[in-house]
Tab-separated table of C-alpha atoms and ligand atoms in Angstrom:
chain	number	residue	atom	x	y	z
A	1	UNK	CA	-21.371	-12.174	18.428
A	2	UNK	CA	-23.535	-15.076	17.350
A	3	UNK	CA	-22.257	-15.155	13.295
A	4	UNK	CA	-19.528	-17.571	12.268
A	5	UNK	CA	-16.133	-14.851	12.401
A	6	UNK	CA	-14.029	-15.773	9.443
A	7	UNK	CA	-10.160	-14.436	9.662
A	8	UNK	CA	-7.367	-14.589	7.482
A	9	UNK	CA	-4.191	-12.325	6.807
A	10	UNK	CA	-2.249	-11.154	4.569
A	11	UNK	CA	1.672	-11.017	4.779
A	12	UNK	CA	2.877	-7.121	3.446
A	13	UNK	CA	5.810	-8.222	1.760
A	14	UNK	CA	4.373	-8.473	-2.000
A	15	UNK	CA	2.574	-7.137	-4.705
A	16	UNK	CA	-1.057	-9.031	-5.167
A	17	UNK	CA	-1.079	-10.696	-8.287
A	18	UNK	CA	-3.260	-13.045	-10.367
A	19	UNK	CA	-2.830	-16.530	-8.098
A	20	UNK	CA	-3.263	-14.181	-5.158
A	21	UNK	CA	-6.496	-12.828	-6.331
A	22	UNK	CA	-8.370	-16.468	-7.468
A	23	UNK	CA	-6.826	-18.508	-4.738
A	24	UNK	CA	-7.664	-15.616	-1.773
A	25	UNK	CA	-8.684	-12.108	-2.337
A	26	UNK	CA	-11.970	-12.693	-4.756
A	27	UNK	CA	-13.252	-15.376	-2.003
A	28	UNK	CA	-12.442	-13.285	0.518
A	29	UNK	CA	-14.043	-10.323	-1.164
A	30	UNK	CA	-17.266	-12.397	-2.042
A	31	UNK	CA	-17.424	-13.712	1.877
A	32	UNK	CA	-17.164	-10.094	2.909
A	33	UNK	CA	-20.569	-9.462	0.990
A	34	UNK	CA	-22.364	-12.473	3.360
A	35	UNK	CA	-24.168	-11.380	6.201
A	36	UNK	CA	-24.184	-14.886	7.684
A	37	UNK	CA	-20.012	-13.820	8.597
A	38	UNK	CA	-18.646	-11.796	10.127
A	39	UNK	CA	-14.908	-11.555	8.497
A	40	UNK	CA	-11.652	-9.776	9.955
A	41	UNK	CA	-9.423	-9.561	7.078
A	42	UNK	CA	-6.045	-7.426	7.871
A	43	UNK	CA	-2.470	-6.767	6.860
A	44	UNK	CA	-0.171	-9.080	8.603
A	45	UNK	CA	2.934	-6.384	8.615
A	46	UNK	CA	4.415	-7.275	11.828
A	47	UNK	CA	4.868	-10.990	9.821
A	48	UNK	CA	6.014	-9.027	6.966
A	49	UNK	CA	9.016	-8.247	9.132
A	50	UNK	CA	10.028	-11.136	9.432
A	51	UNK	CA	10.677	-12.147	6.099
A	52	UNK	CA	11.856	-8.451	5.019
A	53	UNK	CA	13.901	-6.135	6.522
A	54	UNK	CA	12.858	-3.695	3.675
A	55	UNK	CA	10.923	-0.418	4.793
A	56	UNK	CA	9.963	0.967	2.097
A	57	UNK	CA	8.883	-2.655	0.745
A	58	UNK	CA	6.841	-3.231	3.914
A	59	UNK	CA	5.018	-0.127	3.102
A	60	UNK	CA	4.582	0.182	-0.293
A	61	UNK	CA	3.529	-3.419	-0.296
A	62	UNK	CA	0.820	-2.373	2.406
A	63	UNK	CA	-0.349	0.518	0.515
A	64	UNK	CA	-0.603	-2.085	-2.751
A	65	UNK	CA	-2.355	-4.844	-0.442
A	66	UNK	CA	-4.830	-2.577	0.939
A	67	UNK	CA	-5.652	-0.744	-2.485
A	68	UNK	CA	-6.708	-3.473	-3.689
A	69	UNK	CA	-8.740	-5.443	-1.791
A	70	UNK	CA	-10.995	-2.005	-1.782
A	71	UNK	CA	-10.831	-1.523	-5.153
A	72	UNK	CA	-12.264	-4.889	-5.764
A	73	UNK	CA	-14.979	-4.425	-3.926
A	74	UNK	CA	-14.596	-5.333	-0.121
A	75	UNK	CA	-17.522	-4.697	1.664
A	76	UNK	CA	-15.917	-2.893	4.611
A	77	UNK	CA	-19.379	-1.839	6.165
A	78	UNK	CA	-19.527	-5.243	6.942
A	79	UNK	CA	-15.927	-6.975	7.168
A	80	UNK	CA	-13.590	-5.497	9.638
A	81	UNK	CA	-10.369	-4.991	7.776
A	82	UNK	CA	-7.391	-3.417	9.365
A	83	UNK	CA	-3.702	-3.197	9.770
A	84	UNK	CA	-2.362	-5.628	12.243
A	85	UNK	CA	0.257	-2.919	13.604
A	86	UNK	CA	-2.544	-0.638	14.338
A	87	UNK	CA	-4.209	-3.406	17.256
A	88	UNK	CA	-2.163	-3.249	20.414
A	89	UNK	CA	-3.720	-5.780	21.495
A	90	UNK	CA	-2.197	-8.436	19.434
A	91	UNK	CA	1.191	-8.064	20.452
A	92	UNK	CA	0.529	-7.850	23.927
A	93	UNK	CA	-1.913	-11.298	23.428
A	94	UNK	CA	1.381	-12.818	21.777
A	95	UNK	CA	2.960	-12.684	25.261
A	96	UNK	CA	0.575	-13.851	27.549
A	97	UNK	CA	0.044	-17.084	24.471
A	98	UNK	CA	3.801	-17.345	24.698
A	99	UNK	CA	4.216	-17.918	28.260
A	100	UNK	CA	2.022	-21.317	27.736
A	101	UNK	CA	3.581	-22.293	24.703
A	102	UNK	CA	6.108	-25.216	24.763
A	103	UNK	CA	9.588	-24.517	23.207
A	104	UNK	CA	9.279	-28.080	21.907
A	105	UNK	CA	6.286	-26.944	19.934
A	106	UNK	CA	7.988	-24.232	18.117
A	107	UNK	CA	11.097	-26.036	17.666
A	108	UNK	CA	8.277	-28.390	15.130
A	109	UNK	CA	7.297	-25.514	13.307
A	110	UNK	CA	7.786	-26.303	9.441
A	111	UNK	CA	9.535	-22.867	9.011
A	112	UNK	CA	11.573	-23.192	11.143
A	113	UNK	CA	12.914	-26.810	11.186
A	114	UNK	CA	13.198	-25.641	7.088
A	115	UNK	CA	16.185	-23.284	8.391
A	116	UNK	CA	17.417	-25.477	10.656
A	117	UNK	CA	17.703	-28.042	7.887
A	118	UNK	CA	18.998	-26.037	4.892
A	119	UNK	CA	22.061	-25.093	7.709
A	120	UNK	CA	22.757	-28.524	8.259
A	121	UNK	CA	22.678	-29.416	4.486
A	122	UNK	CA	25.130	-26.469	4.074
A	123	UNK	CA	27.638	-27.730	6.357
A	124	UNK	CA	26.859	-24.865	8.752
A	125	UNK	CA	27.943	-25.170	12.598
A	126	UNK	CA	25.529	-23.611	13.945
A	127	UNK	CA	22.233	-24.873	13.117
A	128	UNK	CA	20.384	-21.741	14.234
A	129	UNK	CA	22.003	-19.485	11.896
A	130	UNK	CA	19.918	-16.952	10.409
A	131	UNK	CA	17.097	-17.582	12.594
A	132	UNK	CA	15.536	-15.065	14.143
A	133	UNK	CA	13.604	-14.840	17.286
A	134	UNK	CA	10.739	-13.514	14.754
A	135	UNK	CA	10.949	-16.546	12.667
A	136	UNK	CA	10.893	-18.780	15.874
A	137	UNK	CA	7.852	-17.241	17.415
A	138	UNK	CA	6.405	-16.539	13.843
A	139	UNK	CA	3.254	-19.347	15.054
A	140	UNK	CA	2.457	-17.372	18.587
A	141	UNK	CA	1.886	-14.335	16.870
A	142	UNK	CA	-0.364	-16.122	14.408
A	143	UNK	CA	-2.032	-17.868	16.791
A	144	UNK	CA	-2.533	-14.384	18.993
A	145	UNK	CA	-4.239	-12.628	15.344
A	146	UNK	CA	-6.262	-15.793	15.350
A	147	UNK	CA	-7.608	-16.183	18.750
A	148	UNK	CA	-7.847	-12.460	20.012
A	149	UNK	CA	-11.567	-12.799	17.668
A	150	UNK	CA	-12.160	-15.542	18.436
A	151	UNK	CA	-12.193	-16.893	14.985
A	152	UNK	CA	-13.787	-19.923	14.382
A	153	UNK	CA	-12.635	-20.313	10.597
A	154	UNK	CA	-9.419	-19.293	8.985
A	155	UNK	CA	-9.276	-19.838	5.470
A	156	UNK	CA	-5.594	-20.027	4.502
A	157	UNK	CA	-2.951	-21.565	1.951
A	158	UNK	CA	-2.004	-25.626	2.469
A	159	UNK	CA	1.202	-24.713	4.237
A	160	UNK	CA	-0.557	-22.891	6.384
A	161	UNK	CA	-2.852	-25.213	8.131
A	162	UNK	CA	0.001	-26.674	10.810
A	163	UNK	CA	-0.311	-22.593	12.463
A	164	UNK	CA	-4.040	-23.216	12.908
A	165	UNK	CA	-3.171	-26.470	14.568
A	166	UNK	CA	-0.677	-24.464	16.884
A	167	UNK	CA	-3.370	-22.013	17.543
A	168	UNK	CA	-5.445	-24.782	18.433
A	169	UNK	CA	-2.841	-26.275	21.041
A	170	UNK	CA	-1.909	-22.691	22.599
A	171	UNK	CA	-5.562	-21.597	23.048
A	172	UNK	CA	-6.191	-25.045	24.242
A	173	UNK	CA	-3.973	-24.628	26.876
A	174	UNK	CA	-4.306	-21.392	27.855
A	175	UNK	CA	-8.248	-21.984	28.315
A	176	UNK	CA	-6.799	-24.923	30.567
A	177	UNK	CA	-4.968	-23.331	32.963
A	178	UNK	CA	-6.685	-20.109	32.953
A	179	UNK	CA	-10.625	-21.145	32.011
A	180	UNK	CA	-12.533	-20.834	28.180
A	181	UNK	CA	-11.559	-17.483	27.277
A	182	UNK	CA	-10.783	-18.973	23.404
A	183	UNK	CA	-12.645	-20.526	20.613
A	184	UNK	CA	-10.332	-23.087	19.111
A	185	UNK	CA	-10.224	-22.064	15.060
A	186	UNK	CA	-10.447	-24.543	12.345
A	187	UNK	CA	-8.220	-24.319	8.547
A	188	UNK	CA	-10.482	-23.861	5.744
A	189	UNK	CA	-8.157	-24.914	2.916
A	190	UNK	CA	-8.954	-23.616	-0.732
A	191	UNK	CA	-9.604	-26.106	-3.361
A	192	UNK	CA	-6.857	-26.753	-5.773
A	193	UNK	CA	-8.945	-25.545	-8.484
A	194	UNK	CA	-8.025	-22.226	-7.347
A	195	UNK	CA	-4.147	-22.426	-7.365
A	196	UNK	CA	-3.202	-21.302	-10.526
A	197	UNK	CA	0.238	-21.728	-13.124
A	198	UNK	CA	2.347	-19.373	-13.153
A	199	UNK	CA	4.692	-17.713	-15.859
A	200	UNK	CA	6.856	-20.467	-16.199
A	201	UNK	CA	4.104	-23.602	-15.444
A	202	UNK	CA	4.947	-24.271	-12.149
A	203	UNK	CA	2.507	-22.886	-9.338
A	204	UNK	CA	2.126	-19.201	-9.467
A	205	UNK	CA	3.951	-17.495	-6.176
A	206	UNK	CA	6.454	-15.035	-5.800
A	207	UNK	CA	9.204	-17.240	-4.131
A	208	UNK	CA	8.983	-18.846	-8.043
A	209	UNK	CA	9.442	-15.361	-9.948
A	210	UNK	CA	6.576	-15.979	-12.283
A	211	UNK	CA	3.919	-13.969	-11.323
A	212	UNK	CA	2.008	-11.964	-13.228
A	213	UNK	CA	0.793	-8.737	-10.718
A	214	UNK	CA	-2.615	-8.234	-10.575
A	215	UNK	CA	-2.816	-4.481	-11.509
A	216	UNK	CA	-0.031	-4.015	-13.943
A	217	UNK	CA	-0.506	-1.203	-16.528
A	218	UNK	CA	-2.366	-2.863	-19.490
A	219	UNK	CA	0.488	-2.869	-21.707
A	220	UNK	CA	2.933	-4.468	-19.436
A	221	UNK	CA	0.518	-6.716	-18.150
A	222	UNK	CA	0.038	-8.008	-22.318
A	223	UNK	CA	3.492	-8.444	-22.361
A	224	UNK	CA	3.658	-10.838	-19.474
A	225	UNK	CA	0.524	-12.723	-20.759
A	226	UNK	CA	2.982	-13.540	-24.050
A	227	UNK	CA	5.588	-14.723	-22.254
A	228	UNK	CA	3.565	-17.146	-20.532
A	229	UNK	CA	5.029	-20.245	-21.608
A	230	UNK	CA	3.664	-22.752	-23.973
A	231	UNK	CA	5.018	-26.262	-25.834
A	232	UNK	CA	6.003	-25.662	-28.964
A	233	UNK	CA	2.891	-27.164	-30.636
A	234	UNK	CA	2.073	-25.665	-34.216
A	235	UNK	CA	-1.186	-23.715	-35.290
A	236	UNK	CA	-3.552	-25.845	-36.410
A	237	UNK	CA	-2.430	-28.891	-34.620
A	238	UNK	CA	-5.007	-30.185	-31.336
A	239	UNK	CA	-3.931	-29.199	-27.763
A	240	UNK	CA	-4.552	-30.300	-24.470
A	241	UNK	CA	-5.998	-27.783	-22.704
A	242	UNK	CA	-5.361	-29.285	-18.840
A	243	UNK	CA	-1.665	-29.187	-19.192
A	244	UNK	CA	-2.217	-25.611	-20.293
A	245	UNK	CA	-0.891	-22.480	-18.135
A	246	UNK	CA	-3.138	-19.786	-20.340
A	247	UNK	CA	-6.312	-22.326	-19.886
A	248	UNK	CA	-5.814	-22.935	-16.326
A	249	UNK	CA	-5.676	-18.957	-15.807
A	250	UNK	CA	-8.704	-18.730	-18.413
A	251	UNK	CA	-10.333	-21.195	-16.130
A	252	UNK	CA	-10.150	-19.601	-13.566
A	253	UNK	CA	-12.120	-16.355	-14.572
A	254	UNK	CA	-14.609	-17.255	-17.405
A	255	UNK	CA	-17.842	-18.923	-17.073
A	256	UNK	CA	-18.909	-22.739	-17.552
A	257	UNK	CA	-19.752	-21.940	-21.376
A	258	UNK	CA	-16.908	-19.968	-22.176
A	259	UNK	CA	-14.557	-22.815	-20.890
A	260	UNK	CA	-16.422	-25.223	-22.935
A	261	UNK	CA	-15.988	-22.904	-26.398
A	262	UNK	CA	-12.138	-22.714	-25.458
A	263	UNK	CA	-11.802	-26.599	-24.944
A	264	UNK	CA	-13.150	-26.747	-28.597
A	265	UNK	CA	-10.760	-24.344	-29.699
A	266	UNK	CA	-7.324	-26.043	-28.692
A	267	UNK	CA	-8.939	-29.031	-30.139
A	268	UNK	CA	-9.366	-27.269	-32.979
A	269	UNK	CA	-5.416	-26.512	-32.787
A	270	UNK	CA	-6.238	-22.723	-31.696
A	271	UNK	CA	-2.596	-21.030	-32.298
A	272	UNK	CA	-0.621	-19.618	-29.147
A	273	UNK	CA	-0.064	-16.290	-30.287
A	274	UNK	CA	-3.870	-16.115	-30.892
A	275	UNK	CA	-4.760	-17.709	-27.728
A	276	UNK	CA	-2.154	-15.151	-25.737
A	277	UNK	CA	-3.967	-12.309	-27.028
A	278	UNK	CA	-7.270	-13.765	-26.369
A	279	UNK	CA	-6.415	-14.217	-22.794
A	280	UNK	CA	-5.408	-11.107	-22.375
A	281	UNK	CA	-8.337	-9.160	-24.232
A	282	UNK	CA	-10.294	-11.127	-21.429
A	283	UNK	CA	-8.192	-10.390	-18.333
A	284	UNK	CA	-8.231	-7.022	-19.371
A	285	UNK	CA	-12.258	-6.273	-19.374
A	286	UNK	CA	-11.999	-8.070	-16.480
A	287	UNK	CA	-10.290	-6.111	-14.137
A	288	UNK	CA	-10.141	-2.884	-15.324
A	289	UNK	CA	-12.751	-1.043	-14.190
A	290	UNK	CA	-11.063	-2.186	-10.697
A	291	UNK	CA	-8.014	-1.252	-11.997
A	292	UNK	CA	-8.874	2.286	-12.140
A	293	UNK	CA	-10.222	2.354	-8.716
A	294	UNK	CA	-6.716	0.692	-7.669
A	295	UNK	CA	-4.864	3.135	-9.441
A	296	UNK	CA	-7.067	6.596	-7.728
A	297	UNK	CA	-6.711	5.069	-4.790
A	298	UNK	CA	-3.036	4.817	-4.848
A	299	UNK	CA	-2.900	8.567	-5.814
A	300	UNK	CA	-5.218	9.118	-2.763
A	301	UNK	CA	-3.702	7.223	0.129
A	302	UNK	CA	-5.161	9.139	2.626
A	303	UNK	CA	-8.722	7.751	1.874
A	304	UNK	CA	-6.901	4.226	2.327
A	305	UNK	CA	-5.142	5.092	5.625
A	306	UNK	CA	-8.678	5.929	6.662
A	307	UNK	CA	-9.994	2.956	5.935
A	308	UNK	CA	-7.603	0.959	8.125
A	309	UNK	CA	-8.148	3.444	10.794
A	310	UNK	CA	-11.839	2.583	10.480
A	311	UNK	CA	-11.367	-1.073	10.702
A	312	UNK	CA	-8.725	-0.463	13.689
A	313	UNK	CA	-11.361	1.012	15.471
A	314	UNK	CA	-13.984	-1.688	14.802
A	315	UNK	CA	-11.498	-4.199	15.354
A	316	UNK	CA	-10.560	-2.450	19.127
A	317	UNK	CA	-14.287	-2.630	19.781
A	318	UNK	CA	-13.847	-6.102	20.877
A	319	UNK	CA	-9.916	-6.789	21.170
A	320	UNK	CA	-9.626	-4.169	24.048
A	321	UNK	CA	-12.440	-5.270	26.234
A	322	UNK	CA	-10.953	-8.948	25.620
A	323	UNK	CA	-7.465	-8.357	26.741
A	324	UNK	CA	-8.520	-6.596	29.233
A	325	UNK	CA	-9.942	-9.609	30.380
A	326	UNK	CA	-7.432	-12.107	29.335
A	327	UNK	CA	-5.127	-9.896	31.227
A	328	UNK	CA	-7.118	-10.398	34.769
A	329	UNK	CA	-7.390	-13.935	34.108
A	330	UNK	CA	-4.151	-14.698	34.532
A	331	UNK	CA	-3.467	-12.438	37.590
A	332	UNK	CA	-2.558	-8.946	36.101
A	333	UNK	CA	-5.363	-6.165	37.224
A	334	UNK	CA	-4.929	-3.260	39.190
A	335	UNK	CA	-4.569	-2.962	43.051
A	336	UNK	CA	-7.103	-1.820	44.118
A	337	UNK	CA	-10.587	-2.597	45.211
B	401	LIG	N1	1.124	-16.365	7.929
B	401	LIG	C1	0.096	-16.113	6.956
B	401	LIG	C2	0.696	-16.294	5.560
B	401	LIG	O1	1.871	-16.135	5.378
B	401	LIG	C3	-0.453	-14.720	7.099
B	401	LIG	C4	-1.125	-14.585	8.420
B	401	LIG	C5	-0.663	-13.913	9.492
B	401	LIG	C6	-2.368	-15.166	8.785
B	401	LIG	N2	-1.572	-14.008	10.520
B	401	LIG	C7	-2.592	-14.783	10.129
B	401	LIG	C8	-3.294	-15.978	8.118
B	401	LIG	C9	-3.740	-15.199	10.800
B	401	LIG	C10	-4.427	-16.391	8.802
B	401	LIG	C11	-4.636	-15.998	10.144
B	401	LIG	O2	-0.057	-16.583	4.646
């Protein structure tokens, strides 16, 4: 195990859409072709509980998540990309990392105080409402996906990067009192380059409503592209391109030159209308050759179940052997002998 093992989830509670794919899945996808890492990408669905409470979201959104990282191209021969549900081992880490971690430490997690906070702005009595234990220990199980690979680089969103730092402190600690079983991870944060506006201008997400899903049929996914919204500046009169939700999308998927042409073009007072279609004549020969592949897989989900179950199996090859001997370390092995 001597290449750098890159790991980052993905919470099943959501369809992937455009930010998704430029600020994490084409990365990802391109890192997965480097034989230099070794990357463990997989579907974070015991997290997804604890935002939804949804089945048939859970799933659907797993079937969605899954579909399309392989039909854009994830080298699975070489990245080990599986269902987090499907590794024992994780859950079963998550206790033995919670029985080191201090309350206090949990009681600083961002989430959390968040929920705390909105009750006491609403007048609530009990600060705790609505918090469950899931949402508490949200951070161990994070830290137990991160450390049972001993990951030394998680790439992951901004508000993100305080769960590394708790992964950090619980593997620190455990490695104190029970020797180095962990590697301590590090954040690798995305540039902002790759966040990108959303319907409405404001950062593309899906707590914001304004996302525009990756794999829509073409005609809805036009649609969307014209409602993006604009100012209300006339054809024929010069735009500003960085304060632009179409450009910044543009940006993010067209080359050096064709950014430069565009540039020209608002200065030239391109019209919106004009522009709209443009962007999406471009989005669409983008993606959808993978959009076909997205769309057969989906009517084949066995083919995507196997997958996982492939990945599962790679991923056991080392989690099993590890807990086995995480387990030992701290005093639980047979009888025996
Ligand atoms: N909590 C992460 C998110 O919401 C998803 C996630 C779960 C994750 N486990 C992880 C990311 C381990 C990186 C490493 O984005």
């Amino acid at each position: 195990m001597s290449k750098t093992r890159v790991l980052t989830g993905i919470t099943t509670t959501g369809t992937p859409h455009l930010g998704n794919y430029v600020g994490a899945i084409r990365p990802a996808i391109e890192a997965s072709h480097d034989h230099n890492v070794l990357p463990f990408y997989f579907l974070a669905d015991y997290h997804a509980l604890i935002k939804c409470q949804d089945p048939e979201r859970v799933r659907q959104s797993t079937l969605e998540i899954a579909a399309t990282w392989l039909a854009l191209g994830l080298d699975t021969e070489n990245a080990v990309f599986y269902r987090q549900s499907d590794i024992p081992e994780i859950a079963e880490l998550a206790w033995l990392l919670g029985c080191v971690t201090a309350k206090g430490l949990m009681n600083r997690a961002h989430a959390y105080k968040a929920a705390v906070q909105a009750n006491e702005e609403s007048g609530e009595s009990d600060p705790d409402k609505g918090v469950t234990m899931g949402l508490f220990n949200y951070p161990i199980l994070m830290a137990a996906d991160i450390l049972l690979f001993n990951a030394h680089k998680v790439p992951v969103g901004k508000d993100q990067i305080q769960h590394i730092e708790m992964a950090r402190d619980i593997g620190g600690r455990f490695n104190h009192i029970y020797g180095e079983h962990f590697t301590l991870p590090e954040a690798v944060v995305g540039e902002e380059t790759a966040i990108l506006a959303g319907l409405d201008g404001r950062k593309m997400s899906k707590s914001y409503d304004n996302t525009i899903p990756l794999f829509l049929p073409e005609k809805q996914f036009r649609k969307l592209i014209m409602k993006i919204k604009t100012n209300s500046l006339e054809p024929g009169v010069p735009k500003d391109p960085d304060t632009c939700t179409l450009f910044s999308i543009y940006r993010a998927f067209a080359t050096k030159e064709e950014v430069a042409d565009v540039r020209r073009r608002y200065e030239d007072g391109i019209a919106w209308g004009e522009m709209k279609q443009f962007l999406f004549e471009y989005l669409n020969d983008h993606l959808t050759a993978a959009r076909e592949r997205y769309d057969a897989l989906l009517q084949s989900p066995d083919k995507i179940e196997e997958a996982l179950q492939d990945g599962a199996r790679k991923a056991r090859e080392f989690s099993a052997p590890f807990v086995k001997q995480l387990r030992a370390s701290v005093g639980i092995r047979g009888l025996a002998g």
